[in-house]
Amino acid sequence: MSSAVSPLAPKRYPKMPEVEGVRIAATEAGIKYRNRKDLMVMVFDEGTTAAGVFTRSQCPSAPVEFCRRNLPRGKARILVVNSGNANAFTGRKGRESTAMTAEAAAAAARAGEDEVFLASTGVIGEPLDAGKFSHLLGDLVKQAEAGSWEEAARAIMTTDTYPKFVTATAKLGEADVVINGIAKGAGMIAPDMATMLSFVATDAPIAAPVLQDLLSKATAKTFNAVTVDSDTSTSDTLMLFATGKAAGRGAPLITEPSDPRLAGFRRALGKLLKTLALQVVRDGEGARKQVEVTVTGAKSARSAKRIALSIANSPLVKTAIAGEDANWGRVVMAVGKAGEPAERDLLSIWFGDVRVAHEGERDPDYSEDEVSTYMKRDEIDIRVDLGMGRGKATVWTCDLTKEYVAINGDYRS
């Protein structure tokens, strides 16, 4: 884990309220790290529903495969997460490790193994010895408390320089419901669901199919719209759990995605996921600047997003931003290589409010001094208008610094 906290870390953190029906505990299992917690459990009351989205990598980790098998039932009683080892590309040993962990977790929570969810993060290709920590789960479940959200966020960190956690409230019917979320991620971050690990819990009474619909739709414009380095992890997992305990305060049970009473909850969930996703971007390994890339005037929204990602993932664009150089020629390059409809002589480019290129050439009113001053900021907005249609998309990334190479050059050592 990097020793210096990212300069883009949150200046203040929220006080995390309890989510009724959720208890949390974390401990030091010594999986890879020393003198820090690396094993976390989240225990859910009976009746908790679950939804999830996972990596689209063709080489998924053993825990991702395990979660996919259990998700169709839509019920959860315990989540077990370890850091320091991804349990990915570990073959039969990986499957044996998840089976051993699931058996111990089910016994600890007095639940069925199909109500267990697992996630692992860290080095790929190293066998995970579940014998190191499966015997700890019984005590962890007993010790679990409602308020330990920050502790949970710290326990799942790898190269992160700060913990990521956020809370929101929403109206469901006449009742207030709570939504809490944690995330981890700093490198190997690219939008292909879910770009890292993130776990969100609410006390709202929402049926599993509705929860899944909410999560899948909210992911598109949040976690699937961020990229640090274009690399999709084998372990990407985003899960949403709903305990239903707010029913005791008058919250209605929601069984249809079209229920109009969901509007406030849907907005709050989207905002919470966006905040977590941006916290991941702002902790991009070695990052010094957050970059927002907006593409308008594309043939379609899908085309706009592909072009935006081509810009956001370009090492040349990202290194220019790190060097505080408004090298708009690199943005032109990234638009041109995206493989999407674009017309050179219709293209306009802005850095912040400064239009640097227009109708296929440098803007005649462009001021190098003005844009150089803008590039010194720690939040940079790049906008491209293609002038061809109504498609638009926004994605977020960070700059690419020497420290990214340093962190990833010795990650395993």
Coordinates of C-alpha atoms in Angstrom, one line a residue:
M1 CA 0.0 0.0 0.0
S2 CA 1.3 3.4 -0.9
S3 CA 2.5 5.4 2.1
A4 CA 1.4 8.9 0.9
V5 CA -2.3 9.7 0.9
S6 CA -3.5 10.9 -2.5
P7 CA -3.8 14.7 -2.7
L8 CA -7.2 14.1 -4.1
A9 CA -8.4 12.3 -1.0
P10 CA -11.7 13.5 0.6
K11 CA -11.1 16.5 2.9
R12 CA -13.7 15.1 5.3
Y13 CA -15.6 11.9 5.7
P14 CA -19.2 11.4 6.6
K15 CA -20.3 10.0 10.0
M16 CA -21.7 6.6 9.0
P17 CA -25.1 5.8 10.5
E18 CA -26.1 2.2 11.3
V19 CA -28.0 0.2 8.7
E20 CA -30.5 -1.8 10.7
G21 CA -30.0 -5.5 10.0
V22 CA -26.3 -5.2 9.1
R23 CA -23.4 -6.0 11.5
I24 CA -19.7 -5.7 10.6
A25 CA -16.3 -7.0 11.9
A26 CA -12.7 -7.0 10.7
T27 CA -9.5 -8.6 11.8
E28 CA -5.8 -9.2 11.0
A29 CA -5.5 -12.6 9.3
G30 CA -2.0 -12.1 8.0
I31 CA -2.9 -13.1 4.4
K32 CA -0.3 -10.7 3.0
Y33 CA -0.2 -7.5 5.0
R34 CA 1.2 -7.2 8.5
N35 CA -0.2 -5.0 11.3
R36 CA -3.4 -4.2 9.4
K37 CA -6.8 -5.7 9.1
D38 CA -7.3 -7.7 6.0
L39 CA -10.4 -9.8 6.6
M40 CA -13.9 -8.4 6.9
V41 CA -17.4 -9.9 7.4
M42 CA -20.7 -8.3 6.9
V43 CA -23.5 -10.2 8.6
F44 CA -27.2 -9.7 7.5
D45 CA -30.4 -10.4 9.3
E46 CA -32.7 -13.1 7.9
G47 CA -34.8 -11.8 5.0
T48 CA -32.0 -9.7 3.4
T49 CA -32.2 -9.5 -0.4
A50 CA -29.1 -9.3 -2.6
A51 CA -28.1 -7.9 -6.1
G52 CA -24.8 -7.9 -7.8
V53 CA -22.8 -7.0 -10.9
F54 CA -19.5 -8.5 -11.7
T55 CA -16.5 -8.3 -14.0
R56 CA -16.9 -9.2 -17.7
S57 CA -13.4 -10.5 -17.7
Q58 CA -13.1 -13.9 -19.3
C59 CA -10.7 -14.9 -16.5
P60 CA -12.8 -14.2 -13.4
S61 CA -11.7 -15.1 -9.9
A62 CA -13.0 -18.0 -8.0
P63 CA -15.1 -15.8 -5.6
V64 CA -16.7 -14.0 -8.6
E65 CA -17.8 -17.4 -9.9
F66 CA -19.1 -18.4 -6.5
C67 CA -21.1 -15.2 -6.1
R68 CA -22.6 -15.7 -9.6
R69 CA -23.8 -19.1 -8.6
N70 CA -25.6 -17.9 -5.5
L71 CA -27.0 -14.6 -6.8
P72 CA -30.1 -16.1 -8.6
R73 CA -31.6 -16.9 -5.1
G74 CA -31.3 -13.3 -4.2
K75 CA -30.8 -13.9 -0.5
A76 CA -27.9 -13.0 1.7
R77 CA -26.8 -13.7 5.3
I78 CA -23.1 -13.1 5.3
L79 CA -20.4 -11.5 3.1
V80 CA -16.7 -12.4 3.6
V81 CA -14.0 -10.2 2.0
N82 CA -10.2 -10.6 2.2
S83 CA -7.5 -8.3 0.8
G84 CA -3.9 -9.2 -0.1
N85 CA -4.8 -12.1 -2.4
A86 CA -7.3 -12.1 -5.3
N87 CA -7.8 -15.9 -5.4
A88 CA -7.8 -15.5 -9.2
F89 CA -6.2 -17.8 -11.7
T90 CA -5.8 -20.4 -8.9
G91 CA -7.6 -23.3 -10.6
R92 CA -8.9 -26.2 -8.4
K93 CA -7.1 -24.7 -5.3
G94 CA -9.1 -21.5 -5.8
R95 CA -12.4 -23.4 -5.9
E96 CA -11.4 -25.4 -2.8
S97 CA -10.6 -22.2 -1.0
T98 CA -14.0 -20.7 -1.7
A99 CA -15.8 -23.9 -0.7
M100 CA -13.9 -24.0 2.6
T101 CA -14.6 -20.3 3.3
A102 CA -18.2 -20.7 2.4
E103 CA -18.7 -23.7 4.6
A104 CA -17.1 -21.9 7.6
A105 CA -19.1 -18.7 6.9
A106 CA -22.4 -20.5 6.6
A107 CA -21.8 -22.3 9.9
A108 CA -20.7 -19.0 11.6
A109 CA -23.9 -17.2 10.4
R110 CA -26.1 -20.2 10.8
A111 CA -27.1 -19.8 7.2
G112 CA -27.2 -21.9 4.0
E113 CA -24.1 -21.8 1.8
D114 CA -26.3 -20.3 -0.9
E115 CA -26.7 -17.2 1.3
V116 CA -23.0 -16.6 1.5
F117 CA -21.1 -14.1 -0.7
L118 CA -17.3 -13.9 -1.1
A119 CA -14.8 -11.4 -2.5
S120 CA -11.1 -11.4 -2.6
T121 CA -8.6 -8.7 -3.8
G122 CA -4.9 -8.5 -4.3
V123 CA -2.3 -10.5 -6.2
I124 CA -3.5 -12.7 -9.1
G125 CA -2.2 -16.3 -9.4
E126 CA -1.2 -16.9 -5.8
P127 CA -3.2 -19.7 -4.1
L128 CA -5.3 -18.4 -1.2
D129 CA -4.9 -20.5 1.9
A130 CA -8.4 -20.4 3.5
G131 CA -7.0 -22.3 6.4
K132 CA -5.4 -19.1 7.5
F133 CA -8.7 -17.4 8.2
S134 CA -11.7 -19.7 7.9
H135 CA -11.4 -20.6 11.6
L136 CA -11.7 -16.9 12.5
L137 CA -15.2 -16.4 11.0
G138 CA -17.1 -17.8 14.0
D139 CA -15.6 -15.2 16.4
L140 CA -15.9 -12.4 13.8
V141 CA -19.6 -13.0 13.4
K142 CA -20.0 -13.0 17.2
Q143 CA -18.0 -9.7 17.5
A144 CA -19.8 -8.0 14.6
E145 CA -21.3 -4.6 15.4
A146 CA -23.6 -2.2 13.5
G147 CA -21.3 0.8 13.3
S148 CA -18.0 -0.5 11.9
W149 CA -18.3 0.8 8.3
E150 CA -15.0 2.7 8.2
E151 CA -13.2 -0.4 9.6
A152 CA -14.7 -2.5 6.8
A153 CA -13.5 0.0 4.2
R154 CA -10.0 -0.1 5.6
A155 CA -9.9 -3.9 5.7
I156 CA -10.5 -4.3 2.0
M157 CA -7.8 -1.8 0.8
T158 CA -4.8 -2.9 -1.3
T159 CA -2.9 -0.1 -3.1
D160 CA -5.5 2.4 -2.0
T161 CA -4.1 5.3 -0.1
Y162 CA -7.4 6.1 1.7
P163 CA -10.6 4.2 2.7
K164 CA -13.7 4.9 0.6
F165 CA -17.1 5.1 2.3
V166 CA -20.2 7.2 1.9
T167 CA -23.8 7.3 3.2
A168 CA -27.2 8.6 1.9
T169 CA -30.8 8.8 3.0
A170 CA -33.9 8.6 0.9
K171 CA -37.6 8.6 1.2
L172 CA -39.4 5.4 0.5
G173 CA -43.1 6.1 0.9
E174 CA -43.3 8.2 4.0
A175 CA -40.3 6.6 5.7
D176 CA -36.6 7.5 5.6
V177 CA -34.3 4.7 4.6
V178 CA -30.5 4.6 4.9
I179 CA -28.0 3.6 2.2
N180 CA -24.3 3.0 3.2
G181 CA -21.5 2.0 0.8
I182 CA -17.8 1.2 0.8
A183 CA -15.4 0.6 -2.0
K184 CA -11.8 -0.2 -2.8
G185 CA -9.8 0.4 -5.9
A186 CA -6.9 2.4 -7.2
G187 CA -5.3 0.4 -10.0
M188 CA -6.5 -2.2 -12.6
I189 CA -9.6 0.0 -12.9
A190 CA -11.6 0.1 -16.2
P191 CA -15.3 0.1 -16.7
D192 CA -16.5 -3.4 -17.3
M193 CA -18.4 -3.8 -14.1
A194 CA -17.5 -3.2 -11.5
T195 CA -13.9 -1.9 -11.7
M196 CA -13.1 -2.9 -8.1
L197 CA -14.9 -4.1 -5.0
S198 CA -17.8 -2.2 -3.6
F199 CA -20.5 -3.2 -1.1
V200 CA -23.7 -1.2 -0.5
A201 CA -26.4 -2.0 2.1
T202 CA -29.8 -0.4 2.8
D203 CA -32.6 -1.0 5.3
A204 CA -35.2 -0.5 2.5
P205 CA -37.6 -3.4 1.9
I206 CA -36.9 -4.1 -1.8
A207 CA -37.4 -7.4 -3.5
A208 CA -34.3 -9.0 -5.1
P209 CA -35.3 -8.6 -8.8
V210 CA -36.1 -4.9 -8.2
L211 CA -32.8 -4.5 -6.4
Q212 CA -30.9 -6.0 -9.3
D213 CA -32.7 -3.7 -11.8
L214 CA -31.7 -0.7 -9.7
L215 CA -28.1 -1.7 -9.4
S216 CA -27.6 -2.7 -13.0
K217 CA -29.0 0.6 -14.3
A218 CA -27.2 2.8 -11.8
T219 CA -23.9 1.1 -12.6
A220 CA -23.8 2.2 -16.3
K221 CA -23.3 5.9 -15.4
T222 CA -21.2 5.4 -12.3
F223 CA -18.8 2.5 -11.9
N224 CA -18.9 1.7 -15.6
A225 CA -18.0 5.3 -16.5
V226 CA -14.7 5.4 -14.6
T227 CA -11.2 4.3 -15.7
V228 CA -7.8 4.6 -14.2
D229 CA -5.7 2.6 -16.5
S230 CA -8.0 0.7 -19.0
D231 CA -7.3 -2.6 -17.2
T232 CA -10.4 -4.6 -16.1
S233 CA -9.8 -6.7 -13.0
T234 CA -10.5 -10.4 -12.6
S235 CA -12.3 -9.7 -9.3
D236 CA -14.6 -6.8 -10.0
T237 CA -17.6 -7.1 -7.7
L238 CA -20.3 -4.6 -6.8
M239 CA -23.1 -5.9 -4.5
L240 CA -26.2 -4.3 -3.0
F241 CA -28.0 -5.7 0.0
A242 CA -31.4 -4.7 1.4
T243 CA -32.3 -5.9 4.9
G244 CA -36.0 -4.6 4.7
K245 CA -35.8 -3.4 8.4
A246 CA -37.2 0.0 7.4
A247 CA -40.6 -1.8 7.0
G248 CA -40.8 -1.5 10.8
R249 CA -40.8 2.3 10.3
G250 CA -43.5 2.2 7.7
A251 CA -41.5 1.8 4.5
P252 CA -43.5 -0.1 1.8
L253 CA -42.3 -3.3 0.3
I254 CA -41.2 -2.6 -3.3
T255 CA -41.8 -5.5 -5.7
E256 CA -41.8 -3.7 -9.1
P257 CA -39.0 -1.7 -10.7
S258 CA -41.7 0.7 -12.1
D259 CA -43.0 1.6 -8.6
P260 CA -43.1 5.4 -8.6
R261 CA -42.2 5.3 -4.8
L262 CA -38.7 4.3 -5.9
A263 CA -37.8 7.6 -7.5
G264 CA -36.1 9.1 -4.5
F265 CA -34.2 5.9 -3.6
R266 CA -33.1 5.5 -7.2
R267 CA -31.6 9.0 -7.2
A268 CA -29.9 8.6 -3.9
L269 CA -28.4 5.2 -4.9
G270 CA -27.1 6.7 -8.2
K271 CA -25.5 9.7 -6.3
L272 CA -23.9 7.4 -3.7
L273 CA -22.4 5.0 -6.4
K274 CA -21.1 8.0 -8.4
T275 CA -19.4 9.4 -5.2
L276 CA -17.8 6.0 -4.5
A277 CA -16.7 5.7 -8.2
L278 CA -15.1 9.1 -8.1
Q279 CA -13.3 8.3 -4.9
V280 CA -11.8 5.3 -6.7
V281 CA -10.7 7.6 -9.6
R282 CA -9.3 10.2 -7.2
D283 CA -7.2 7.4 -5.6
G284 CA -5.9 6.2 -9.0
E285 CA -2.3 5.0 -8.4
G286 CA -0.1 8.1 -8.4
A287 CA -3.0 10.3 -9.5
R288 CA -2.7 14.1 -9.0
K289 CA -5.7 15.2 -11.1
Q290 CA -9.3 14.1 -11.6
V291 CA -10.3 14.3 -15.3
E292 CA -13.9 14.5 -16.6
V293 CA -14.3 13.8 -20.3
T294 CA -17.6 14.7 -21.9
V295 CA -18.4 13.9 -25.5
T296 CA -21.4 15.5 -27.2
G297 CA -22.7 15.5 -30.8
A298 CA -22.0 11.8 -31.4
K299 CA -24.1 9.5 -33.6
S300 CA -25.3 7.7 -30.5
A301 CA -24.8 7.6 -26.7
R302 CA -22.9 4.3 -27.2
S303 CA -20.6 5.9 -29.7
A304 CA -20.1 8.9 -27.5
K305 CA -19.0 6.7 -24.6
R306 CA -16.6 4.7 -26.7
I307 CA -14.9 8.0 -27.9
A308 CA -14.9 9.4 -24.3
L309 CA -13.2 6.2 -23.1
S310 CA -10.7 6.4 -25.9
I311 CA -9.7 9.8 -24.7
A312 CA -9.8 8.9 -21.0
N313 CA -7.7 5.8 -21.5
S314 CA -5.0 7.3 -23.8
P315 CA -1.6 7.3 -22.0
L316 CA -0.6 10.3 -24.1
V317 CA -3.6 12.3 -23.1
K318 CA -3.2 11.3 -19.4
T319 CA 0.6 12.1 -19.3
A320 CA 0.0 15.5 -21.0
I321 CA -2.5 16.3 -18.2
A322 CA 0.1 15.1 -15.6
G323 CA 2.5 17.6 -17.2
E324 CA -0.2 20.3 -17.2
D325 CA 0.1 20.6 -21.0
A326 CA -3.2 21.2 -22.9
N327 CA -2.0 19.1 -25.8
W328 CA -5.3 19.0 -27.7
G329 CA -3.6 17.2 -30.6
R330 CA -3.6 14.1 -28.4
V331 CA -7.4 14.4 -27.9
V332 CA -7.8 14.6 -31.7
M333 CA -5.7 11.4 -31.9
A334 CA -7.9 9.6 -29.4
V335 CA -11.1 10.6 -31.2
G336 CA -9.7 9.5 -34.5
K337 CA -8.6 6.0 -33.2
A338 CA -11.8 5.2 -31.4
G339 CA -13.3 3.5 -34.5
E340 CA -16.5 5.5 -34.2
P341 CA -18.1 8.0 -36.6
A342 CA -16.2 11.3 -36.5
E343 CA -15.7 14.1 -39.0
R344 CA -12.4 16.0 -38.6
D345 CA -13.8 19.3 -39.9
L346 CA -16.8 19.3 -37.5
L347 CA -14.7 18.7 -34.4
S348 CA -14.5 21.2 -31.5
I349 CA -12.5 20.7 -28.2
W350 CA -12.5 22.5 -24.9
F351 CA -10.3 22.4 -21.9
G352 CA -12.6 23.9 -19.2
D353 CA -14.3 26.9 -20.7
V354 CA -11.4 27.5 -23.2
R355 CA -12.2 26.3 -26.8
V356 CA -8.9 25.2 -28.2
A357 CA -10.0 23.7 -31.5
H358 CA -12.9 24.4 -33.8
E359 CA -14.0 23.1 -37.2
G360 CA -10.9 21.0 -37.9
E361 CA -8.2 23.5 -36.8
R362 CA -6.9 25.5 -33.8
D363 CA -9.4 28.0 -32.5
P364 CA -8.2 31.4 -33.7
D365 CA -9.1 33.0 -30.4
Y366 CA -7.3 30.4 -28.3
S367 CA -5.0 31.7 -25.6
E368 CA -2.1 29.4 -24.6
D369 CA -1.7 31.4 -21.3
E370 CA -5.3 31.0 -20.3
V371 CA -5.4 27.3 -20.9
S372 CA -1.9 26.8 -19.2
T373 CA -3.3 28.4 -16.1
Y374 CA -6.4 26.1 -16.2
M375 CA -4.2 23.0 -16.5
K376 CA -2.7 23.7 -13.0
R377 CA -6.0 22.8 -11.4
D378 CA -6.5 19.4 -9.7
E379 CA -9.9 18.9 -11.6
I380 CA -9.7 19.1 -15.4
D381 CA -12.7 19.0 -17.7
I382 CA -12.2 18.0 -21.4
R383 CA -15.2 18.4 -23.7
V384 CA -15.4 17.3 -27.3
D385 CA -18.3 18.0 -29.7
L386 CA -18.4 15.9 -32.8
G387 CA -21.2 17.9 -34.5
M388 CA -22.8 14.8 -35.9
G389 CA -25.8 13.9 -33.8
R390 CA -27.3 13.9 -30.3
G391 CA -25.3 11.2 -28.6
K392 CA -23.5 12.2 -25.4
A393 CA -21.6 10.6 -22.6
T394 CA -19.4 11.5 -19.6
V395 CA -16.6 9.4 -18.1
W396 CA -14.0 10.1 -15.4
T397 CA -10.4 9.3 -15.2
C398 CA -7.1 10.6 -13.6
D399 CA -3.7 11.6 -14.9
L400 CA -0.9 9.2 -15.4
T401 CA 2.3 10.0 -13.4
K402 CA 5.7 8.4 -12.8
E403 CA 4.3 7.1 -9.5
Y404 CA 1.8 4.8 -11.3
V405 CA 4.8 3.0 -12.8
A406 CA 6.6 2.8 -9.5
I407 CA 3.6 1.4 -7.6
N408 CA 2.9 -1.3 -10.3
G409 CA 6.6 -2.1 -11.0
D410 CA 7.0 -3.5 -7.5
Y411 CA 3.5 -4.5 -6.5
R412 CA 4.4 -8.2 -5.9
S413 CA 7.7 -7.5 -4.1

